[in-house]
Amino acid sequence: MTITLSRANRWKNRARFLLSGAAVLALTGLGLALPTQLTAPEPQFLDVPEVELGAGVTTLMCPGAPQLTTAMGSGDVSYDLELDTGADALTTRTVLTAAGALEDPALIGELGDETSRTEPRVELESGAAPLVARYQPAGREAPSVAGVTLGHAEEGDLRGLVAGGCVAPSANLWLPGGNTEVGSSTQLVLTNPGETAAQVRVQGWTGTGPMSGEVVELVEPGASKVVLTETMERGERVAFQVVSEGGQVSAYLTTSSLDGIVPAGVSYVTPAAAPGLEGFVGPLRLEEFDDEERQTSLRVVNPGQDPAEVSVSLLGQEGEEPLGGAEDLTIEPGTVTDVPVAAPEAGDYALRVVSTEPVAASAHTAVVGEESADIGGTPADGSWLPSGNLTAEAMFPTAGNPTIAIANPAPENVDVQVEGIGEDGEVLETEEIAVAASQTVGIEVPQEAVAVRITGGYLLATAQYEVDSPSGKLVAAVPATWAGRAGTNVSVVVTN
């Protein structure tokens, strides 16, 4: 057999290709094996000294007195709170209490009119504008301080009891609560305690879906604006998110309702915990299912794009149990739902809300008064209690004679220390309380104490207020809101 030159060349080229391919595979395999056979280099640390970061100034914003909506503001989406609208307002007072003597004076008052205060307990009459309180840290620690705005009226369009906790400003606030139906008004009060202007966006949701548009407001430093949310969209079930750029702001709602000329309640809606897969509301007083004079509902907003499967359980004196009819709820995306809440036995309970999608929540309690021939109807009052964050320290002023309850949502028992704080900030007495897993218990408020401080474990705590007026009971409640933060030490490590 004779092989021609052209065929011989083709065989030679093919042999070269096979040999080069084998060499490439061999080198590739060697390259892949190298990282597994070499030891990673040891990191080299620079000798950088530890940096101490102490706590900063604690700033608390306290709600101002609720006002009726006036003709001046009713045609606009918003107006400056500094304008004297001549509207009727509820008389309120703000009480702030610190535990321990203040090493540096606090600045307390309306924005731009703050005065130096050295006493641990301060009580001021509050007007329509929110109050600001600025506390300096004690060494590396933020002060233990809490405040509340209280007020009530026994007759008139603003008949009701209000209680609003003093909270720290934020760049992202959630307010599930209020009512913008005809006959109701829900005013959003925005305040900028900082030194730079803040651009604020307000987005809302109703029982049928997201509100058609959002409100954008520029809030100047040291200024307050009121947004009339009923001009955004009317709805029985509403919730709002407030997002600010350029600075942190304070935000809360004042909501009031009339049934014709019959007062139907007034309340604050203060910020709730951000949407999450698990949330807690309370503790709060619940009645049995057939009670007609006091009824509670849970408001849940699903701001996401997917349906949320939600279950609700009660944490009571005997532990955790499911809320009948609320074990498997579906909340459609972008909607707000109200869920009736009652207990098998009257008492204090916390609500655990578990969801497949992030949701925010709050609870509303309505109480029916005594029928009045003068107004031709039966007045009512209501109270909004936002969901709370678990906190290792909670403190409440005792002004207004609240009843205080705590809940332990953890799966293990905790021992809680309850301290009565005196007029000068000193600890008058201390009591230790054992709280079982998933249990809610009440706390006895020590006599002569101007505040109660609770520590030990991560807990929920609520102060509930009640006034017996000639026309019936008035109710309000606030969750524990501790804004302080301890200092910390930071080390810097550089690796190569």
Coordinates of C-alpha atoms in Angstrom, one line a residue:
M1 CA 0.0 0.0 0.0
T2 CA 1.4 3.4 -1.0
I3 CA 0.6 6.5 1.1
T4 CA 0.6 9.7 -0.8
L5 CA 2.4 12.8 0.5
S6 CA -0.8 14.7 1.1
R7 CA -2.2 11.9 3.3
A8 CA 1.1 11.6 5.2
N9 CA 0.9 15.3 6.0
R10 CA -2.6 14.9 7.3
W11 CA -1.5 12.1 9.7
K12 CA 1.4 14.2 10.9
N13 CA -0.8 17.2 11.7
R14 CA -3.3 15.0 13.5
A15 CA -0.5 13.5 15.6
R16 CA 0.7 17.0 16.5
F17 CA -2.9 18.0 17.5
L18 CA -3.3 15.0 19.7
L19 CA 0.0 15.6 21.5
S20 CA -0.7 19.3 22.1
G21 CA -4.2 18.5 23.4
A22 CA -2.8 16.0 25.9
A23 CA -0.2 18.5 27.0
V24 CA -2.9 21.1 27.6
L25 CA -5.0 18.7 29.7
A26 CA -2.0 17.7 31.7
L27 CA -1.2 21.3 32.5
T28 CA -4.8 22.1 33.3
G29 CA -5.0 19.2 35.7
L30 CA -1.8 20.4 37.4
G31 CA -3.2 23.9 37.7
L32 CA -6.4 22.7 39.2
A33 CA -4.5 20.6 41.7
L34 CA -2.2 23.3 42.9
P35 CA -4.7 25.3 45.1
T36 CA -5.6 22.2 47.1
Q37 CA -1.9 21.5 47.8
L38 CA -0.8 25.0 48.9
T39 CA -1.3 26.4 52.4
A40 CA -3.2 29.7 52.6
P41 CA -1.0 32.6 53.7
E42 CA -1.4 33.6 57.4
P43 CA -3.1 37.0 57.8
Q44 CA -0.9 39.8 59.1
F45 CA -2.5 42.1 61.8
L46 CA -1.6 45.7 62.2
D47 CA -1.2 46.9 65.8
V48 CA -4.1 49.3 65.8
P49 CA -5.3 50.6 69.2
E50 CA -8.9 49.9 70.3
V51 CA -11.2 52.9 69.7
E52 CA -13.9 53.7 72.3
L53 CA -17.2 54.9 70.9
G54 CA -19.5 56.2 73.6
A55 CA -23.2 56.7 73.5
G56 CA -24.5 59.8 71.7
V57 CA -27.2 62.2 72.7
T58 CA -30.6 60.6 73.3
T59 CA -33.3 62.5 71.5
L60 CA -36.9 61.8 72.3
M61 CA -39.9 63.4 70.5
C62 CA -43.2 63.6 72.5
P63 CA -46.6 64.0 70.8
G64 CA -48.4 67.3 70.9
A65 CA -52.0 67.9 71.7
P66 CA -54.6 66.5 69.2
Q67 CA -56.5 69.1 67.3
L68 CA -59.7 69.1 65.2
T69 CA -59.3 69.4 61.5
T70 CA -60.1 73.0 60.5
A71 CA -61.4 74.6 57.3
M72 CA -58.0 76.2 56.8
G73 CA -56.3 72.8 56.5
S74 CA -59.1 70.7 55.1
G75 CA -58.6 71.8 51.5
D76 CA -54.9 71.1 51.4
V77 CA -52.9 67.9 51.8
S78 CA -50.6 69.5 54.4
Y79 CA -50.0 72.7 56.4
D80 CA -47.4 74.0 58.8
L81 CA -48.1 73.2 62.4
E82 CA -46.8 76.7 63.3
L83 CA -49.9 78.2 61.8
D84 CA -52.5 79.2 64.3
T85 CA -55.6 77.5 62.8
G86 CA -57.8 78.3 65.8
A87 CA -58.8 74.7 66.0
D88 CA -60.1 73.1 69.2
A89 CA -57.4 71.1 70.9
L90 CA -57.2 68.5 73.7
T91 CA -55.4 69.7 76.8
T92 CA -52.4 67.5 77.3
R93 CA -49.2 67.3 79.5
T94 CA -45.9 65.6 78.9
V95 CA -44.0 63.8 81.6
L96 CA -40.4 62.7 81.3
T97 CA -38.5 60.7 83.9
A98 CA -34.8 59.7 84.1
A99 CA -33.4 57.0 86.4
G100 CA -30.4 58.4 88.3
A101 CA -29.1 61.9 88.6
L102 CA -28.3 63.8 85.4
E103 CA -24.6 64.5 85.0
D104 CA -25.4 67.1 82.4
P105 CA -28.6 69.1 82.0
A106 CA -31.2 68.0 79.5
L107 CA -32.7 70.3 76.9
I108 CA -36.5 70.0 76.9
G109 CA -39.3 72.0 75.3
E110 CA -40.8 72.9 71.9
L111 CA -38.3 72.9 69.0
G112 CA -36.4 76.2 69.1
D113 CA -37.6 76.9 72.6
E114 CA -35.8 74.2 74.6
T115 CA -34.7 75.0 78.1
S116 CA -32.1 73.5 80.4
R117 CA -33.4 71.1 83.0
T118 CA -31.4 69.3 85.6
E119 CA -34.2 67.5 87.6
P120 CA -34.8 63.8 86.7
R121 CA -38.6 64.3 86.4
V122 CA -40.0 67.0 84.3
E123 CA -43.7 67.7 83.7
L124 CA -44.8 70.3 81.1
E125 CA -48.1 71.3 79.6
S126 CA -47.9 70.5 75.9
G127 CA -49.5 72.5 73.0
A128 CA -50.1 71.4 69.4
A129 CA -46.4 71.2 68.6
P130 CA -44.5 68.1 69.7
L131 CA -41.9 68.4 72.5
V132 CA -38.3 67.4 72.1
A133 CA -36.0 66.2 74.9
R134 CA -32.3 65.8 74.5
Y135 CA -30.3 63.9 77.1
Q136 CA -26.5 63.7 77.3
P137 CA -24.9 60.3 77.9
A138 CA -23.6 59.4 81.3
G139 CA -20.0 58.4 80.5
R140 CA -20.3 55.6 77.9
E141 CA -23.9 54.8 78.8
A142 CA -27.1 56.4 77.4
P143 CA -29.5 57.5 80.2
S144 CA -32.5 55.5 81.2
V145 CA -35.2 57.9 80.3
A146 CA -38.9 57.6 79.3
G147 CA -41.7 59.9 78.6
V148 CA -45.4 60.1 77.8
T149 CA -48.0 62.7 76.7
L150 CA -51.3 62.3 78.4
G151 CA -54.6 64.1 78.1
H152 CA -58.4 63.5 78.2
A153 CA -61.7 65.3 77.6
E154 CA -65.0 64.0 79.0
E155 CA -67.2 65.8 76.5
G156 CA -67.0 67.5 73.1
D157 CA -65.8 66.4 69.7
L158 CA -62.5 65.4 71.1
R159 CA -63.9 63.3 74.0
G160 CA -61.5 60.6 74.8
L161 CA -58.2 59.7 76.5
V162 CA -54.9 59.9 74.7
A163 CA -51.5 58.5 75.7
G164 CA -48.5 58.7 73.4
G165 CA -45.0 57.5 74.2
C166 CA -41.9 59.7 73.6
V167 CA -39.8 58.0 70.9
A168 CA -36.6 58.6 69.0
P169 CA -36.8 60.0 65.5
S170 CA -36.1 57.7 62.6
A171 CA -35.7 57.6 58.8
N172 CA -38.2 54.8 58.4
L173 CA -41.5 54.7 60.4
W174 CA -44.5 52.4 60.1
L175 CA -48.0 53.6 61.3
P176 CA -50.7 50.9 61.0
G177 CA -53.8 52.6 62.4
G178 CA -56.4 55.3 61.9
N179 CA -59.5 55.8 59.9
T180 CA -60.1 58.2 57.0
E181 CA -63.8 57.5 56.3
V182 CA -66.3 60.3 56.2
G183 CA -66.7 61.5 59.8
S184 CA -63.2 60.6 60.8
S185 CA -59.9 62.4 60.6
T186 CA -56.4 61.0 60.8
Q187 CA -53.7 63.7 60.9
L188 CA -50.0 62.7 60.3
V189 CA -47.7 65.0 62.3
L190 CA -44.1 65.2 60.9
T191 CA -41.3 66.9 62.9
N192 CA -37.7 67.4 62.0
P193 CA -35.5 67.8 65.1
G194 CA -32.3 67.8 63.2
E195 CA -30.1 70.5 61.6
T196 CA -30.7 69.7 57.9
A197 CA -33.9 69.7 55.9
A198 CA -35.5 66.3 55.4
Q199 CA -37.5 65.2 52.4
V200 CA -40.3 62.9 53.6
R201 CA -42.3 60.5 51.5
V202 CA -45.6 59.2 52.8
Q203 CA -47.1 56.0 51.3
G204 CA -50.4 54.5 52.4
W205 CA -52.4 51.3 52.1
T206 CA -56.1 50.6 52.5
G207 CA -58.3 47.5 52.8
T208 CA -58.5 47.3 49.0
G209 CA -54.9 48.0 48.1
P210 CA -52.2 50.7 48.0
M211 CA -53.2 54.3 48.0
S212 CA -53.1 55.8 44.5
G213 CA -50.3 58.2 45.2
E214 CA -47.8 59.2 47.8
V215 CA -47.2 62.6 49.5
V216 CA -43.8 64.2 49.4
E217 CA -43.0 66.9 51.9
L218 CA -39.9 69.0 52.7
V219 CA -39.7 69.5 56.4
E220 CA -37.3 72.2 57.4
P221 CA -35.0 71.9 60.5
G222 CA -36.9 72.6 63.7
A223 CA -40.3 72.6 61.9
S224 CA -43.5 70.5 62.0
K225 CA -46.0 69.7 59.2
V226 CA -49.4 68.1 59.4
V227 CA -50.5 65.8 56.5
L228 CA -54.3 65.3 56.3
T229 CA -54.4 61.7 55.3
E230 CA -58.1 61.7 54.4
T231 CA -57.0 63.8 51.4
M232 CA -54.9 60.9 50.2
E233 CA -57.7 58.4 50.2
R234 CA -60.8 57.5 52.2
G235 CA -60.8 54.1 53.9
E236 CA -61.9 52.4 57.1
R237 CA -58.7 50.4 57.3
V238 CA -55.5 52.4 56.6
A239 CA -51.7 52.1 57.3
F240 CA -48.8 54.4 56.4
Q241 CA -45.1 54.3 55.9
V242 CA -42.9 57.4 56.4
V243 CA -39.5 57.5 54.8
S244 CA -37.2 60.5 55.1
E245 CA -34.0 61.5 53.3
G246 CA -31.5 64.0 54.6
G247 CA -32.4 63.5 58.3
Q248 CA -34.4 61.6 60.7
V249 CA -37.9 62.7 61.6
S250 CA -40.6 62.1 64.2
A251 CA -44.0 60.9 62.9
Y252 CA -47.3 60.0 64.6
L253 CA -51.0 60.1 63.9
T254 CA -53.8 61.7 65.8
T255 CA -57.1 60.1 64.9
S256 CA -60.6 61.2 65.9
S257 CA -64.1 60.2 64.8
L258 CA -67.7 61.5 65.1
D259 CA -70.9 59.5 64.5
G260 CA -73.0 62.5 63.4
I261 CA -72.5 64.7 66.4
V262 CA -71.7 61.8 68.8
P263 CA -68.0 61.5 69.8
A264 CA -66.6 58.2 68.7
G265 CA -63.1 58.4 70.1
V266 CA -59.7 60.0 69.8
S267 CA -56.2 58.4 70.0
Y268 CA -52.6 58.6 69.0
V269 CA -51.0 56.1 66.6
T270 CA -47.3 56.0 67.4
P271 CA -44.7 54.0 65.3
A272 CA -44.9 50.3 65.2
A273 CA -42.1 47.7 64.7
A274 CA -41.0 47.4 61.1
P275 CA -42.6 44.6 59.0
G276 CA -41.3 41.2 59.8
L277 CA -42.1 37.5 59.7
E278 CA -42.8 37.5 63.4
G279 CA -44.2 40.4 65.5
F280 CA -45.7 41.1 68.9
V281 CA -48.5 43.4 70.1
G282 CA -49.2 44.1 73.7
P283 CA -49.7 43.0 76.4
L284 CA -53.2 44.5 76.3
R285 CA -56.5 43.9 78.1
L286 CA -58.8 41.5 76.3
E287 CA -62.3 40.6 77.1
E288 CA -64.3 37.4 76.4
F289 CA -65.8 36.9 73.0
D290 CA -69.4 37.9 73.9
D291 CA -68.4 41.3 75.5
E292 CA -70.2 44.1 73.8
E293 CA -68.8 47.1 75.8
R294 CA -65.1 46.5 75.0
Q295 CA -63.9 45.0 71.7
T296 CA -60.4 44.7 70.3
S297 CA -59.2 44.1 66.8
L298 CA -55.7 43.4 65.3
R299 CA -54.8 45.5 62.2
V300 CA -52.2 43.9 59.9
V301 CA -50.8 45.5 56.7
N302 CA -49.0 43.4 54.0
P303 CA -47.0 46.0 52.0
G304 CA -45.4 43.3 49.9
Q305 CA -46.1 41.9 46.4
D306 CA -47.1 38.4 47.5
P307 CA -50.0 37.1 49.7
A308 CA -49.1 36.6 53.4
E309 CA -50.2 33.6 55.3
V310 CA -50.7 34.8 58.9
S311 CA -51.4 33.0 62.1
V312 CA -52.1 34.8 65.5
S313 CA -51.7 33.3 69.0
L314 CA -52.3 34.6 72.5
L315 CA -49.6 34.8 75.2
G316 CA -51.5 34.8 78.5
Q317 CA -51.2 33.9 82.2
E318 CA -51.2 30.2 81.3
G319 CA -48.9 30.4 78.3
E320 CA -49.5 30.4 74.5
E321 CA -52.6 29.3 72.8
P322 CA -53.9 29.9 69.2
L323 CA -56.4 32.7 68.6
G324 CA -59.6 31.0 67.4
G325 CA -60.3 31.7 63.7
A326 CA -56.9 33.3 63.2
E327 CA -54.6 30.3 62.7
D328 CA -54.6 30.5 58.9
L329 CA -55.3 34.0 57.5
T330 CA -54.5 35.1 54.0
I331 CA -53.7 38.8 53.6
E332 CA -53.5 39.9 50.0
P333 CA -50.6 41.9 48.8
G334 CA -50.8 45.7 49.4
T335 CA -53.8 45.4 51.7
V336 CA -54.8 46.1 55.3
T337 CA -56.9 43.6 57.3
D338 CA -58.6 43.9 60.7
V339 CA -58.9 40.7 62.7
P340 CA -61.3 40.5 65.7
V341 CA -59.5 39.5 68.9
A342 CA -60.9 38.1 72.1
A343 CA -59.9 35.7 74.8
P344 CA -61.4 32.6 76.4
E345 CA -61.0 34.4 79.7
A346 CA -60.7 38.2 80.4
G347 CA -57.2 39.3 81.2
D348 CA -53.9 40.7 79.9
Y349 CA -52.5 39.0 76.7
A350 CA -49.8 39.6 74.2
L351 CA -50.4 38.8 70.5
R352 CA -47.8 36.8 68.5
V353 CA -48.2 37.4 64.7
V354 CA -46.3 34.9 62.5
S355 CA -46.4 35.4 58.7
T356 CA -44.9 34.0 55.5
E357 CA -44.3 37.6 54.3
P358 CA -43.2 40.7 56.2
V359 CA -46.2 42.4 57.9
A360 CA -46.7 45.3 60.3
A361 CA -49.4 45.3 63.0
S362 CA -51.2 47.2 65.8
A363 CA -54.2 46.6 68.0
H364 CA -57.3 48.8 68.4
T365 CA -59.5 48.7 71.5
A366 CA -62.9 50.3 71.5
V367 CA -65.1 51.0 74.6
V368 CA -68.7 52.0 74.6
G369 CA -69.9 54.8 76.9
E370 CA -73.2 55.7 78.5
E371 CA -76.2 56.7 76.3
S372 CA -76.7 60.5 76.4
A373 CA -80.0 62.3 75.6
D374 CA -78.1 65.6 75.2
I375 CA -76.2 64.3 72.2
G376 CA -78.8 61.7 71.1
G377 CA -76.5 58.7 71.1
T378 CA -73.9 56.7 72.9
P379 CA -70.3 58.0 72.8
A380 CA -67.3 55.7 72.4
D381 CA -63.6 55.9 72.8
G382 CA -60.7 54.0 71.2
S383 CA -57.0 53.3 71.7
W384 CA -54.3 52.2 69.2
L385 CA -51.4 50.1 70.5
P386 CA -48.6 49.5 68.0
S387 CA -46.5 46.4 67.8
G388 CA -43.4 46.6 69.9
N389 CA -39.8 45.5 69.7
L390 CA -38.4 43.2 72.3
T391 CA -36.3 45.2 74.7
A392 CA -33.9 44.4 77.5
E393 CA -34.9 47.6 79.4
A394 CA -38.3 49.3 79.7
M395 CA -39.4 52.3 81.7
F396 CA -42.7 54.0 82.2
P397 CA -43.6 57.2 84.1
T398 CA -46.4 56.5 86.7
A399 CA -48.3 59.6 85.7
G400 CA -51.8 58.8 84.9
N401 CA -51.8 55.7 87.2
P402 CA -51.2 53.1 84.5
T403 CA -51.5 49.3 84.9
I404 CA -48.3 47.7 83.6
A405 CA -48.0 44.2 82.1
I406 CA -45.1 42.3 80.7
A407 CA -44.8 39.3 78.4
N408 CA -42.0 36.8 77.8
P409 CA -42.3 35.4 74.2
A410 CA -39.1 33.4 74.6
P411 CA -39.2 29.6 75.0
E412 CA -37.4 29.7 78.3
N413 CA -38.3 31.3 81.7
V414 CA -36.7 34.6 82.8
D415 CA -36.3 36.5 86.1
V416 CA -37.3 40.1 85.7
Q417 CA -36.2 43.0 88.0
V418 CA -38.8 45.7 88.6
E419 CA -37.5 48.9 90.1
G420 CA -39.5 51.8 91.5
I421 CA -37.8 55.1 90.6
G422 CA -38.2 58.1 93.0
E423 CA -38.5 61.8 92.4
D424 CA -34.7 62.3 92.4
G425 CA -34.0 59.4 90.1
E426 CA -33.0 57.0 92.9
V427 CA -34.2 53.4 93.1
L428 CA -36.7 53.2 95.9
E429 CA -37.3 49.4 95.8
T430 CA -36.6 46.4 93.7
E431 CA -38.7 43.3 93.2
E432 CA -37.8 40.1 91.2
I433 CA -40.5 38.4 89.2
A434 CA -40.3 35.0 87.5
V435 CA -42.0 35.1 84.1
A436 CA -42.5 31.7 82.5
A437 CA -42.0 31.1 78.8
S438 CA -44.8 32.6 76.6
Q439 CA -46.4 34.1 79.7
T440 CA -48.0 37.5 80.4
V441 CA -48.1 38.9 83.9
G442 CA -49.1 42.1 85.6
I443 CA -46.7 44.3 87.6
E444 CA -47.7 46.1 90.8
V445 CA -46.6 49.8 90.6
P446 CA -44.7 50.7 93.7
Q447 CA -46.2 53.5 95.8
E448 CA -44.4 56.9 95.7
A449 CA -42.5 55.8 92.5
V450 CA -42.6 58.3 89.7
A451 CA -41.4 55.7 87.2
V452 CA -41.0 51.9 86.9
R453 CA -38.0 50.4 85.2
I454 CA -38.0 46.7 84.1
T455 CA -34.8 44.8 83.2
G456 CA -33.9 41.2 82.7
G457 CA -34.4 39.2 79.4
Y458 CA -35.9 40.5 76.2
L459 CA -39.5 41.3 76.9
L460 CA -42.6 43.2 75.8
A461 CA -44.1 45.7 78.2
T462 CA -47.2 48.0 78.0
A463 CA -48.7 50.7 80.2
Q464 CA -52.5 50.8 80.0
Y465 CA -54.5 53.8 81.1
E466 CA -58.2 54.0 82.0
V467 CA -60.4 56.9 83.2
D468 CA -64.0 56.7 84.5
S469 CA -65.9 59.7 83.1
P470 CA -69.6 60.5 83.7
S471 CA -70.3 59.3 80.1
G472 CA -68.3 56.1 80.3
K473 CA -64.8 54.6 80.3
L474 CA -61.9 56.2 78.4
V475 CA -58.9 54.1 77.4
A476 CA -55.3 54.4 76.1
A477 CA -52.1 52.4 76.0
V478 CA -48.4 52.8 75.1
P479 CA -45.7 50.2 74.5
A480 CA -42.3 50.3 76.0
T481 CA -40.0 52.4 74.0
W482 CA -36.4 52.8 75.2
A483 CA -34.2 54.8 72.9
G484 CA -30.9 54.6 74.8
R485 CA -27.8 52.9 73.4
A486 CA -24.7 52.0 75.3
G487 CA -21.3 52.8 74.0
T488 CA -18.9 50.2 72.6
N489 CA -15.3 49.4 71.8
V490 CA -14.2 48.9 68.2
S491 CA -11.0 47.3 67.0
V492 CA -9.7 47.7 63.4
V493 CA -8.0 44.7 61.8
V494 CA -6.4 44.8 58.3
T495 CA -5.7 41.6 56.4
N496 CA -3.9 41.0 53.1

